[in-house]
Tab-separated table of C-alpha atoms and ligand atoms in Angstrom:
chain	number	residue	atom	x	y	z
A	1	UNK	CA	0.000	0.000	0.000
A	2	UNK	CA	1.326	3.512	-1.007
A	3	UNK	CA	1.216	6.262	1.394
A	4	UNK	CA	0.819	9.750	-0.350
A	5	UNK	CA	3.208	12.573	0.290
A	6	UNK	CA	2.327	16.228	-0.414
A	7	UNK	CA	4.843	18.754	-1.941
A	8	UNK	CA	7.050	19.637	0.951
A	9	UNK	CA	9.303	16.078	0.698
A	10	UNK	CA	9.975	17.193	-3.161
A	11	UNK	CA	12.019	20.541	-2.300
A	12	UNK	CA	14.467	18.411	-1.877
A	13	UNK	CA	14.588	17.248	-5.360
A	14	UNK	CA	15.360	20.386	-6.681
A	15	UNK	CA	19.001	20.945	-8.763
A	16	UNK	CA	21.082	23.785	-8.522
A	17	UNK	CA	21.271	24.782	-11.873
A	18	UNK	CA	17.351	24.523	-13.734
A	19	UNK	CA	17.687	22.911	-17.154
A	20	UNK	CA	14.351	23.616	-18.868
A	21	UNK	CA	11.133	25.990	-18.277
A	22	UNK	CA	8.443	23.700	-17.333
A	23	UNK	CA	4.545	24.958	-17.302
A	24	UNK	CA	2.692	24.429	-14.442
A	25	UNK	CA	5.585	22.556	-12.511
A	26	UNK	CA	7.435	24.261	-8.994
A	27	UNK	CA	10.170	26.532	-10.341
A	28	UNK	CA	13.577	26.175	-7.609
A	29	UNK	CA	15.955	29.089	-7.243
A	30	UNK	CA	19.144	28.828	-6.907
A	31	UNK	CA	19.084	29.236	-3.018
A	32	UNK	CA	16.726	25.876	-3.553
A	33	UNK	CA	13.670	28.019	-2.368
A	34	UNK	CA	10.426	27.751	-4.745
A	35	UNK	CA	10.249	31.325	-6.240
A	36	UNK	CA	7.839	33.047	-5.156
A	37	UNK	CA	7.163	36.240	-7.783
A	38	UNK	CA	3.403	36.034	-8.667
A	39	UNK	CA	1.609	38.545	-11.221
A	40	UNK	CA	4.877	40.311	-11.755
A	41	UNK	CA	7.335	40.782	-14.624
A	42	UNK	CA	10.698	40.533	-16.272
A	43	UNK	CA	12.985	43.525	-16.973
A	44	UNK	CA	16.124	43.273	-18.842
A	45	UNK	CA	18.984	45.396	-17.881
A	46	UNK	CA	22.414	44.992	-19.860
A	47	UNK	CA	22.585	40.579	-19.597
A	48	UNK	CA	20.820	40.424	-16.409
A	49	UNK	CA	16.960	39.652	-15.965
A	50	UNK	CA	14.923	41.148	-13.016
A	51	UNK	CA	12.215	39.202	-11.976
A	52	UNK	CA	9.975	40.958	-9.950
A	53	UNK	CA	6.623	39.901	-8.029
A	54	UNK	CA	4.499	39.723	-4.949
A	55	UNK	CA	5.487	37.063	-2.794
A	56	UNK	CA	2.420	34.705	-1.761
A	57	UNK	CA	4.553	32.858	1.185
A	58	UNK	CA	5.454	36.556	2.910
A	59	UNK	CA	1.838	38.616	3.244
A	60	UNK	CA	2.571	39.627	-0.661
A	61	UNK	CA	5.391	41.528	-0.541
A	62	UNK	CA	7.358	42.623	-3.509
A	63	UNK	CA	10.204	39.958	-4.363
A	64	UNK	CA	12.990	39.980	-7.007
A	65	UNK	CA	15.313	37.762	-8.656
A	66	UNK	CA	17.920	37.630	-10.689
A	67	UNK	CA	19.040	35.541	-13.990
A	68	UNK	CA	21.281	35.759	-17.021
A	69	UNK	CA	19.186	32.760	-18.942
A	70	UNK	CA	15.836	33.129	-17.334
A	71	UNK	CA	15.856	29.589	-16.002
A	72	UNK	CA	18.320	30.054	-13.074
A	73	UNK	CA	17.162	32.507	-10.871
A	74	UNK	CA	19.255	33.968	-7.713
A	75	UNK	CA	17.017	35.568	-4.761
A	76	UNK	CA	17.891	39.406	-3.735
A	77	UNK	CA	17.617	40.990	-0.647
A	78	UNK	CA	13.773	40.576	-0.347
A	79	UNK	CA	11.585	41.733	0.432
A	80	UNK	CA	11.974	44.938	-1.607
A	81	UNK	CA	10.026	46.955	0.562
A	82	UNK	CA	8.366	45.834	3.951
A	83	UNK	CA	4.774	46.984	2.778
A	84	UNK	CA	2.717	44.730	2.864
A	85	UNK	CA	-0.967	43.371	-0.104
A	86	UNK	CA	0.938	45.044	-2.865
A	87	UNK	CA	-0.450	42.870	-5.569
A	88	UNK	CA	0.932	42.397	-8.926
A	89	UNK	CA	4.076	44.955	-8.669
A	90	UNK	CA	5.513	46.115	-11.676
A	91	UNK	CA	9.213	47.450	-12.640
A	92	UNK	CA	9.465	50.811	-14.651
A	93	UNK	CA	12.880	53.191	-15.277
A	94	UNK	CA	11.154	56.516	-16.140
A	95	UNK	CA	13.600	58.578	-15.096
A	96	UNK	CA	17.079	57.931	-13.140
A	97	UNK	CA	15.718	55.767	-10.390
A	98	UNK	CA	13.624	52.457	-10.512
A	99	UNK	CA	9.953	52.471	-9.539
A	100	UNK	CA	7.739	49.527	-8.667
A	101	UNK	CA	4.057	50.514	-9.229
A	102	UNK	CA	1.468	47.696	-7.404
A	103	UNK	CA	-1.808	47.914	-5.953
A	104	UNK	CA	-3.055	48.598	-2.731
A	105	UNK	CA	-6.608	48.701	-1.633
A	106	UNK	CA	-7.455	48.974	-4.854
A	107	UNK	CA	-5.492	51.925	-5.359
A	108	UNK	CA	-1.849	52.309	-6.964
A	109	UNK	CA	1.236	52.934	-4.799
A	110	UNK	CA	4.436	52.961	-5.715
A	111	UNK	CA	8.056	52.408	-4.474
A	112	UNK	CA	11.604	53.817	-6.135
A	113	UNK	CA	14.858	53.032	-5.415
A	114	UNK	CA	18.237	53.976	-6.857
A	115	UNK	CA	18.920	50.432	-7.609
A	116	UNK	CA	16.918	48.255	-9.570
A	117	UNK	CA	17.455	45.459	-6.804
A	118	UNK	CA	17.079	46.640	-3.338
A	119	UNK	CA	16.181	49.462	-1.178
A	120	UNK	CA	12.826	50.309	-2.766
A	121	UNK	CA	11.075	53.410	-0.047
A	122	UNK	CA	7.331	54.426	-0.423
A	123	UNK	CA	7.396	57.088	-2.663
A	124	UNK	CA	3.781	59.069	-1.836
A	125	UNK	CA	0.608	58.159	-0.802
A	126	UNK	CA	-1.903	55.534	-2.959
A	127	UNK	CA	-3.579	57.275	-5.865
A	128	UNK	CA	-6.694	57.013	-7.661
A	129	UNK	CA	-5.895	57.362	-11.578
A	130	UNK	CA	-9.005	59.406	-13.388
A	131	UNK	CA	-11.564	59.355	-13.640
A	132	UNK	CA	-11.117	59.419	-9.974
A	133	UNK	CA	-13.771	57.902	-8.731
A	134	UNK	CA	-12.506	54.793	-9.990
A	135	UNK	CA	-10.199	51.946	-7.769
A	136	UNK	CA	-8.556	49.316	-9.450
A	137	UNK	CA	-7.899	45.575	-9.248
A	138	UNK	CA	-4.258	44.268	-11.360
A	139	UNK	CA	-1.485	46.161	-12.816
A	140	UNK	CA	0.675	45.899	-16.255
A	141	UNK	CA	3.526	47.679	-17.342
A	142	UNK	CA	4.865	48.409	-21.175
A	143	UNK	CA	7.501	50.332	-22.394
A	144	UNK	CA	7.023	51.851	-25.867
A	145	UNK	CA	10.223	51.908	-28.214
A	146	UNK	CA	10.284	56.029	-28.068
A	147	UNK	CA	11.374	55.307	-23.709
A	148	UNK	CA	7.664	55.890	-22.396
A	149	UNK	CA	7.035	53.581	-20.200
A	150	UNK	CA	2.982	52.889	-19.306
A	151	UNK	CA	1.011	51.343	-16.642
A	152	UNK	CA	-1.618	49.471	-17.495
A	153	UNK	CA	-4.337	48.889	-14.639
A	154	UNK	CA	-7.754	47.141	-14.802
A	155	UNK	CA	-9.832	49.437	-12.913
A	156	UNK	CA	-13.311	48.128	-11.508
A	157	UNK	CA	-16.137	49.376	-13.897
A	158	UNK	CA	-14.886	47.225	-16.330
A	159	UNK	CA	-12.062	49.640	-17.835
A	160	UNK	CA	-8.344	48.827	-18.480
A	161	UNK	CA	-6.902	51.822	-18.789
A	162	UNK	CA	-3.356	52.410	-20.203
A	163	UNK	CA	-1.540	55.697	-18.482
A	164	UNK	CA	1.323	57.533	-19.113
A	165	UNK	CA	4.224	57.059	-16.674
A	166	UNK	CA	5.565	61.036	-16.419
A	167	UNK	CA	9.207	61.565	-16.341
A	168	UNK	CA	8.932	62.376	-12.335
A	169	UNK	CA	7.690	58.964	-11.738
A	170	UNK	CA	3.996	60.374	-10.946
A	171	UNK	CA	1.179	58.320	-13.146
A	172	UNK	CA	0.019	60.908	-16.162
A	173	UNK	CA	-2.521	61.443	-18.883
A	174	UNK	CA	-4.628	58.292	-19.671
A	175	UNK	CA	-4.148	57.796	-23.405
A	176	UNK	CA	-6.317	55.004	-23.827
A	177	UNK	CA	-9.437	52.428	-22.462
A	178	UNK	CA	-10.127	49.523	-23.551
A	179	UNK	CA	-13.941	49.291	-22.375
A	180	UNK	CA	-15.006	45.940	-23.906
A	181	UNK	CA	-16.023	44.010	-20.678
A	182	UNK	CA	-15.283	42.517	-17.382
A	183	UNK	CA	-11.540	42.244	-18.192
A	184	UNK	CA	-7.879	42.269	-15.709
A	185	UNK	CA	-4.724	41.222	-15.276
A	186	UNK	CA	-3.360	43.204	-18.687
A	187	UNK	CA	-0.262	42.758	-20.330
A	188	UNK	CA	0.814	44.568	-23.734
A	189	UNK	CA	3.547	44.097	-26.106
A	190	UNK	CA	4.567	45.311	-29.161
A	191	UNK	CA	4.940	43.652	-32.918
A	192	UNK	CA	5.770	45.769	-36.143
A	193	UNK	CA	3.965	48.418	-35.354
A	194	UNK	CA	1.168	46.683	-33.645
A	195	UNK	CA	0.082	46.786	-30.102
A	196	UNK	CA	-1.241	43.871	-28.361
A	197	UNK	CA	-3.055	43.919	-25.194
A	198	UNK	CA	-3.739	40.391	-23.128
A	199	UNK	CA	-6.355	40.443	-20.516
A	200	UNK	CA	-7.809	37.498	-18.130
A	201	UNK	CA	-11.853	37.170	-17.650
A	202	UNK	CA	-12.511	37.952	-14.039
A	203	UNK	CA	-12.933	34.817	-12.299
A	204	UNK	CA	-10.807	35.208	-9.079
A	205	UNK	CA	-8.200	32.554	-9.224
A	206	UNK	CA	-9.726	30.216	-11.331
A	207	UNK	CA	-8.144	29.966	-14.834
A	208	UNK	CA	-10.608	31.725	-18.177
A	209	UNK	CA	-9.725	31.741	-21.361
A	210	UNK	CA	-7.411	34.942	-21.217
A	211	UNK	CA	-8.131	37.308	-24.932
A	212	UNK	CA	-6.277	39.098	-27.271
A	213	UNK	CA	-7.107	42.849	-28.391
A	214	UNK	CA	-4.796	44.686	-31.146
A	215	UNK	CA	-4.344	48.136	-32.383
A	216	UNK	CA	-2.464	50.231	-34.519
A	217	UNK	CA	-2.224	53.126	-32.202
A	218	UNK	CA	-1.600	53.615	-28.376
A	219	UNK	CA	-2.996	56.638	-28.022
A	220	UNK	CA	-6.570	57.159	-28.415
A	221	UNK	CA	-6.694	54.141	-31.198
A	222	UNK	CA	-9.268	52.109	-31.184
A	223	UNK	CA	-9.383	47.926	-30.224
A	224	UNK	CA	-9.533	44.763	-32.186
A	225	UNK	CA	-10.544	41.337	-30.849
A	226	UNK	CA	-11.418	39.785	-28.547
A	227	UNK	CA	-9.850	36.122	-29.501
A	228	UNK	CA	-8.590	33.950	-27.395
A	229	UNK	CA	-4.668	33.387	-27.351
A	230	UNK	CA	-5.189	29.551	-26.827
A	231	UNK	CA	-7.723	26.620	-27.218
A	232	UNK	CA	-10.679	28.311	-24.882
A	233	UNK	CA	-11.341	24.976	-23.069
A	234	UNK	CA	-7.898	25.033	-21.817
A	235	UNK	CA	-8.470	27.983	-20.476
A	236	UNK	CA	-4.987	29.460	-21.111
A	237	UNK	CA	-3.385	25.922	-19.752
A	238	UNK	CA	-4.627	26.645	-16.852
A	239	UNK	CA	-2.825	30.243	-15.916
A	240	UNK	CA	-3.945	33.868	-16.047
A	241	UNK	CA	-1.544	36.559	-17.658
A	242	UNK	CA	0.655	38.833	-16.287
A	243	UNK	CA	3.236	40.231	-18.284
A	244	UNK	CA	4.473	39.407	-22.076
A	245	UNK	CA	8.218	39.869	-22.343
A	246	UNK	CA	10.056	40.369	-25.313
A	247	UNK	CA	13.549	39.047	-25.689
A	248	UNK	CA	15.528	40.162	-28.654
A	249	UNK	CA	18.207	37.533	-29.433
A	250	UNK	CA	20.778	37.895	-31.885
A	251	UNK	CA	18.797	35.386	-34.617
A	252	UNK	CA	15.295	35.685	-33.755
A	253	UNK	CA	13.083	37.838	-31.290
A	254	UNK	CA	10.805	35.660	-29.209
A	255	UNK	CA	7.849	36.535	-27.206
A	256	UNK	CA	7.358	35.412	-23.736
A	257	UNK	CA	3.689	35.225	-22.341
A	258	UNK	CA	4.222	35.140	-18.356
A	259	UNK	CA	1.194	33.582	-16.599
A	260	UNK	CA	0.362	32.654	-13.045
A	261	UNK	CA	-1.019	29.322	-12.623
A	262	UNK	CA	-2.740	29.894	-8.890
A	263	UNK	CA	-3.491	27.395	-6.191
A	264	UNK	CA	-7.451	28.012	-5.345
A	265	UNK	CA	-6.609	31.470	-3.546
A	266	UNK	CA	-3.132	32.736	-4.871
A	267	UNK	CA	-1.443	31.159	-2.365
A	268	UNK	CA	2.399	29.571	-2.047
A	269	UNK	CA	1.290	26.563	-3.932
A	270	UNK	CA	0.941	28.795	-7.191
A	271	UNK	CA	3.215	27.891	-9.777
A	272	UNK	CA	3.962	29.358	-13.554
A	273	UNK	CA	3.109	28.932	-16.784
A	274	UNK	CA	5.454	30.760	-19.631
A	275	UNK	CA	5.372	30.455	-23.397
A	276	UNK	CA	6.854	31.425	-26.333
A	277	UNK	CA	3.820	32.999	-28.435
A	278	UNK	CA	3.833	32.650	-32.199
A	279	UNK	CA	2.329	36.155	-33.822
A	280	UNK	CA	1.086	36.434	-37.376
A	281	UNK	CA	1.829	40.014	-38.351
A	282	UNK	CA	-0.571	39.689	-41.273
A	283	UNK	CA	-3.779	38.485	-39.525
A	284	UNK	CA	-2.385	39.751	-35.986
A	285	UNK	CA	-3.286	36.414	-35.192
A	286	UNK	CA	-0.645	35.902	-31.919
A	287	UNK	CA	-1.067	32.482	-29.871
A	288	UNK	CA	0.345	30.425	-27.037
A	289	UNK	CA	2.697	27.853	-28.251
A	290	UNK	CA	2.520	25.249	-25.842
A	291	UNK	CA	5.392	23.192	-24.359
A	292	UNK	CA	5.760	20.413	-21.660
A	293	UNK	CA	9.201	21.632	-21.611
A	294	UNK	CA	11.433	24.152	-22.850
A	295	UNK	CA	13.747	27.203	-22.852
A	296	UNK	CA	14.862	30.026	-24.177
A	297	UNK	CA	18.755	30.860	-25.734
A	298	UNK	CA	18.833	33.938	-24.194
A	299	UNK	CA	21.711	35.139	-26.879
A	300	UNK	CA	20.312	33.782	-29.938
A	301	UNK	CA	16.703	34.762	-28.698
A	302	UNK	CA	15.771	30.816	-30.261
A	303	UNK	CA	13.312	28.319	-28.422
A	304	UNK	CA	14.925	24.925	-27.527
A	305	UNK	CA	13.377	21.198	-26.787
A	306	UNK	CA	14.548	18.616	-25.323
A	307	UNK	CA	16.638	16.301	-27.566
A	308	UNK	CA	17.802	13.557	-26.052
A	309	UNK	CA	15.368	11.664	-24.616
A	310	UNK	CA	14.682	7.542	-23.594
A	311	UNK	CA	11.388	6.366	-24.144
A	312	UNK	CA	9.676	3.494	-22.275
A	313	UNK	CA	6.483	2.170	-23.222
A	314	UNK	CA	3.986	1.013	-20.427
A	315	UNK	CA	3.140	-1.892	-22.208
A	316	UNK	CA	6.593	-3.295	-21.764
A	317	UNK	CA	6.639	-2.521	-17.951
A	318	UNK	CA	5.290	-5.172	-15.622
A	319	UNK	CA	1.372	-4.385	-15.331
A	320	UNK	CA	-0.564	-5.521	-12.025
A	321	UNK	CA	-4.135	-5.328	-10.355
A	322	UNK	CA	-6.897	-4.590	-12.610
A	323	UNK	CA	-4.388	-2.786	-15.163
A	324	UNK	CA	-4.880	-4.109	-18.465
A	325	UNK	CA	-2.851	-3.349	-21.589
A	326	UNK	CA	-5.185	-2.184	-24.457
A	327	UNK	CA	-6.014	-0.150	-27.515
A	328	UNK	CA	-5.289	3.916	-27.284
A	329	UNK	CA	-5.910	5.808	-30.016
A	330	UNK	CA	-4.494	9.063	-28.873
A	331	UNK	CA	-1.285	6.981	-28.364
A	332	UNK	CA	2.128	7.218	-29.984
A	333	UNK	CA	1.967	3.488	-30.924
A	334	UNK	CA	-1.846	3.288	-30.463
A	335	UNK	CA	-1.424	0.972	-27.189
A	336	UNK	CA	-1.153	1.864	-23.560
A	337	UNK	CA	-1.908	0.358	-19.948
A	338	UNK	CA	-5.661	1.377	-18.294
A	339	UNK	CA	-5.401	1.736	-14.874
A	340	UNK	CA	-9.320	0.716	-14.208
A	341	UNK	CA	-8.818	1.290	-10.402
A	342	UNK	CA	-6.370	1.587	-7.294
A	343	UNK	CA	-5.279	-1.849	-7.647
A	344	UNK	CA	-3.358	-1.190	-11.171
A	345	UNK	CA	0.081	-0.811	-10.931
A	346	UNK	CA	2.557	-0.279	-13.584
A	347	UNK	CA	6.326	-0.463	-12.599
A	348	UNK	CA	9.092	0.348	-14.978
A	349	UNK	CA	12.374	-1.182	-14.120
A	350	UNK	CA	16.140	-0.847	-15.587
A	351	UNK	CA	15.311	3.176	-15.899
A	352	UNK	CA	18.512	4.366	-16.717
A	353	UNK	CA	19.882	7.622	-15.039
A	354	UNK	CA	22.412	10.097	-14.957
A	355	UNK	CA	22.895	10.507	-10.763
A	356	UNK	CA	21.005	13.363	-9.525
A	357	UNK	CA	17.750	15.437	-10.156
A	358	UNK	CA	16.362	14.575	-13.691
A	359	UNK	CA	12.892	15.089	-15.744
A	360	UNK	CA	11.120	12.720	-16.256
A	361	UNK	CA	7.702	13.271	-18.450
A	362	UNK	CA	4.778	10.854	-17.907
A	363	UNK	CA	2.782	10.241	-21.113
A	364	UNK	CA	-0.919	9.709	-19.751
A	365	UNK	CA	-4.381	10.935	-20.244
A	366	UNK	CA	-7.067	10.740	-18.147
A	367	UNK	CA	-10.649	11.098	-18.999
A	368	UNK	CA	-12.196	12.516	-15.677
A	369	UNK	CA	-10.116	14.080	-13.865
A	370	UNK	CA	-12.108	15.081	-10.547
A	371	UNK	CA	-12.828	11.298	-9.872
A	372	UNK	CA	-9.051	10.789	-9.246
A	373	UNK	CA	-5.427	11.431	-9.803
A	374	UNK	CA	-2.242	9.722	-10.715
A	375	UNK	CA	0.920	9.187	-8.133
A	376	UNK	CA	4.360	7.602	-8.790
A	377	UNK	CA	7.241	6.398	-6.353
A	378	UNK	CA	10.562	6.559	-7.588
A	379	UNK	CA	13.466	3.837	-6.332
A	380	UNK	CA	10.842	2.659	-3.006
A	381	UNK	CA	10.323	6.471	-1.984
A	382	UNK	CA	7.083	6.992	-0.519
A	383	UNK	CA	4.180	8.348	-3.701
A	384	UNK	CA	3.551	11.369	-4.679
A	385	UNK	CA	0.452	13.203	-6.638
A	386	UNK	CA	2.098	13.980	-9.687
A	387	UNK	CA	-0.105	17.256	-9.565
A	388	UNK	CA	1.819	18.029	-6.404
A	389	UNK	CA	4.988	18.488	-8.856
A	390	UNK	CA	3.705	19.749	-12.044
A	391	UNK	CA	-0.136	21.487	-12.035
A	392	UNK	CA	-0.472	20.407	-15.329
A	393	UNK	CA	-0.893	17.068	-14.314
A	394	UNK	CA	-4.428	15.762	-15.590
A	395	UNK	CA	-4.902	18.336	-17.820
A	396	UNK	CA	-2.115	18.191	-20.674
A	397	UNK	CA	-0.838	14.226	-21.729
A	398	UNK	CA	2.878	15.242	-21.241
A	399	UNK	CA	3.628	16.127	-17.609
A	400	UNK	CA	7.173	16.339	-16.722
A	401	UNK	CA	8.145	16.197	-13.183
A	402	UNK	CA	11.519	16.334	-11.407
A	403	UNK	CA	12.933	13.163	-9.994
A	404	UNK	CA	15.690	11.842	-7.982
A	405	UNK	CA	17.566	9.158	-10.414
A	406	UNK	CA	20.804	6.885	-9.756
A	407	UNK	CA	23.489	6.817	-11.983
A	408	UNK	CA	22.953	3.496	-14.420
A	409	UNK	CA	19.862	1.389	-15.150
A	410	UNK	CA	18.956	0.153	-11.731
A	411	UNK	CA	16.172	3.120	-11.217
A	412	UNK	CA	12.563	1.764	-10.651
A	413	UNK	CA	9.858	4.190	-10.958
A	414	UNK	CA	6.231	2.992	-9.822
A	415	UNK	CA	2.733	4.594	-11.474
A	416	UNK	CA	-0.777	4.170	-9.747
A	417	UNK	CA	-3.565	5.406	-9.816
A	418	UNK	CA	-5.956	6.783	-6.730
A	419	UNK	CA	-9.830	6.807	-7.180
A	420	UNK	CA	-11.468	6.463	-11.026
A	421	UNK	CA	-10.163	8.966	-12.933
A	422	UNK	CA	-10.120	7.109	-16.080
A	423	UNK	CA	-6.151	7.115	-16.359
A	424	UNK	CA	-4.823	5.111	-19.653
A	425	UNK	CA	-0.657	5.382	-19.358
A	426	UNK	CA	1.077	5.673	-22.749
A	427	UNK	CA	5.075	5.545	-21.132
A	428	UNK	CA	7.172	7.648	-19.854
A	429	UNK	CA	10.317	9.436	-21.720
A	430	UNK	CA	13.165	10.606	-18.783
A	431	UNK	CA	15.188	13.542	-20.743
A	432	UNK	CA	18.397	14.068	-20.767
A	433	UNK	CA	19.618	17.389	-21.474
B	501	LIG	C1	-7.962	37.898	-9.995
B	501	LIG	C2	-6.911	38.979	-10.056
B	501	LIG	C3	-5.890	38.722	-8.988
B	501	LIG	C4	-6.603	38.685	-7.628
B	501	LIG	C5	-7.721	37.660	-7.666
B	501	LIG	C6	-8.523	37.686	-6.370
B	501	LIG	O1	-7.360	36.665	-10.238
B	501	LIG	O2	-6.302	38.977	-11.312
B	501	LIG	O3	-4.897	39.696	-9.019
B	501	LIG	O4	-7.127	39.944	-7.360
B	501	LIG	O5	-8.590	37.892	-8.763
B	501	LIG	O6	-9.685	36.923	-6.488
């Protein structure tokens, strides 16, 4: 009988140096703490990334960290400021010093600093942007190529409003609303010319298919859209935007979508979800280009997968209980093990390993996924819910989770089942680069 474990005896798992952007699944720093940076952003400065974010562990204060290839990420003195509910913060350079703009009570405040990394103060009292009588719920931040930076805010009436940031720091003139519907959580970036604005639905912390509006012109232009920027009944794999960040390599400029994929109240179990977006300049058609796994060559601006990879099928592994090897059309080779109920058991041996933390991505699909969940135990270690490592789990056929591994083939990894979820196991590939 397998006892389940939740998250906290994975931590450990965790390597030093991350080797892939991985959707949905707990994101280590380098200190080995889970980084906690939630509706924030990315700013590039010279090679260095600053990763800034309200921290769901610490009363959501403001949090930064640092990276050179936006995998490996190094804490800073945090918090950045003591204050305390300043939701989504948001990095701008308007002038010589660094401001962080978040809300508070549904009003803006913001913090400055003369370094982009520590030390931010209070600078004023929270303001109401006009029309005044309006408070507001998330932030976003966008710099324009001309140096303005703007800061976007989904006030409550239904407006996201774009405003100047003026060269003292102090929010200016609003340029433009987008007053389409209930829309938050906006993030803009910029295309040939083109302007596109990502919003959420409102729906608290539950995931909504998240839209896409264009225009030609910032100021005063009017809005395109709304499409969704993936499939709308994955409801933007599962996450709600927060920032899109561009990253302009030296063959190829790729665009990051940054989303937030929350625990049931935006809590410390919250985890990630980033993607490169593909954006068709003609029919300013831009969508999510989803990835179990990936990353980003920060130099060359180019998306990499994982290449080396060993496959093992689960109809080759040794099958027990009521798991019976059978027909599965959404299968590589059309066959796969159904786990009918707890009993089924499917144990791979002779997994082969390089020593030390290693993905491994479990191929399975499950048909109803609140009846039930999957679990695995790696070399005798007590289970664990695979959706405790990866959120994704359930919802997308390629879940890769972070595992322990021995050097050579004498790693055994064990999948089950708990409850009926449906759960029909294709194999399981463990990368390895
Ligand atoms: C939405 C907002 C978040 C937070 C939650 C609270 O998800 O985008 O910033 O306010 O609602 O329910």
């Amino acid at each position: 009988m397998l006892t389940l474990l939740a998250f906290g005896a994975l931590a450990a798992v965790a390597s030093a140096a991350n080797s892939w952007i991985v959707p949905g699944a707990a994101w280590m720093s380098t200190s080995n703490t889970k980084i906690d940076a939630h509706g924030g952003m990315v700013l590039k400065r010279g090679d260095t990334f600053y990763w800034v974010g309200q921290a769901a562990s610490h009363s959501v204060q403001p949090y930064m960290y640092t990276s050179k290839n936006l995998l490996d990420w190094t804490p800073c003195t945090n918090p950045q400021n003591p204050i305390q509910w300043l939701w989504r913060p948001k990095l701008a350079k308007p002038n010589g010093s660094f401001w962080i703009y978040g809300q508070v009570d549904r009003n803006v405040q913001a913090l400055k600093s003369s370094s982009i990394s520590d030390n931010y103060a209070v600078a004023g009292s929270k303001v109401t942007l006009p029309p005044n009588a309006y408070t507001y719920s998330d932030t976003g931040m966008f710099a324009d190529d001309d140096g303005t930076w703007y800061l976007l805010t989904s006030a409550d009436h239904n407006n996201v409003q774009i405003n100047k940031i003026n060269s003292d720091g102090s929010i200016g003139t609003r340029v433009n609303v987008l007053a389409k519907g209930a829309y938050e959580a906006p993030g803009m970036f910029k295309v040939g010319g083109i302007y596109y604005l990502i919003v959420s639905g409102k729906t608290g912390w539950r995931s909504n298919p998240n839209q896409m509006f264009w225009t030609d012109k910032l100021a005063g232009g009017s809005w395109n859209g709304p499409y969704p920027i993936a499939p709308e009944a994955q409801k933007t794999y599962n996450s709600q935007n927060t920032f899109e960040l561009t990253v302009v390599g030296s063959k190829k400029t790729t665009y990051v979508y940054m989303g937030d994929s929350w625990d049931s109240k935006g809590g410390p179990d919250s985890n990630y979800v980033w993607l490169p977006m593909s954006v068709d300049t003609g029919t300013k058609k831009v969508t999510l280009d989803y990835h179990a796994q990936w990353k980003l060559n920060a130099e060359t601006g180019e998306v990499v997968l994982p290449s080396r990879k060993r496959r093992y099928e689960a109809e080759h592994a040794v099958v027990e209980g009521r798991g019976v090897v059978g027909r599965c059309e959404r299968c590589l080779n059309r066959r796969g093990v159904h786990a009918a109920d707890p009993s089924a058991q499917v144990t791979f041996h002779n997994i082969i390993g390089l020593g030390g933390p290693q993905w491994v991505q479990f191929h399975y699909h499950v048909a109803n996924r609140t009846s039930g969940e999957a679990h695995i135990s790696v070399n005798d270690a007590p289970a664990v819910n695979i959706s405790a490592m990866n959120h994704r789990a359930g919802y997308h056929h390629v879940v890769p989770v972070l595992l322990d591994l021995k050097s050579g083939g004498e790693n055994r990894i064990v999948f089950g089942v708990s409850g009926e979820a449906g759960v029909v196991l294709e194999g399981i590939e463990v990368v390895e680069d």
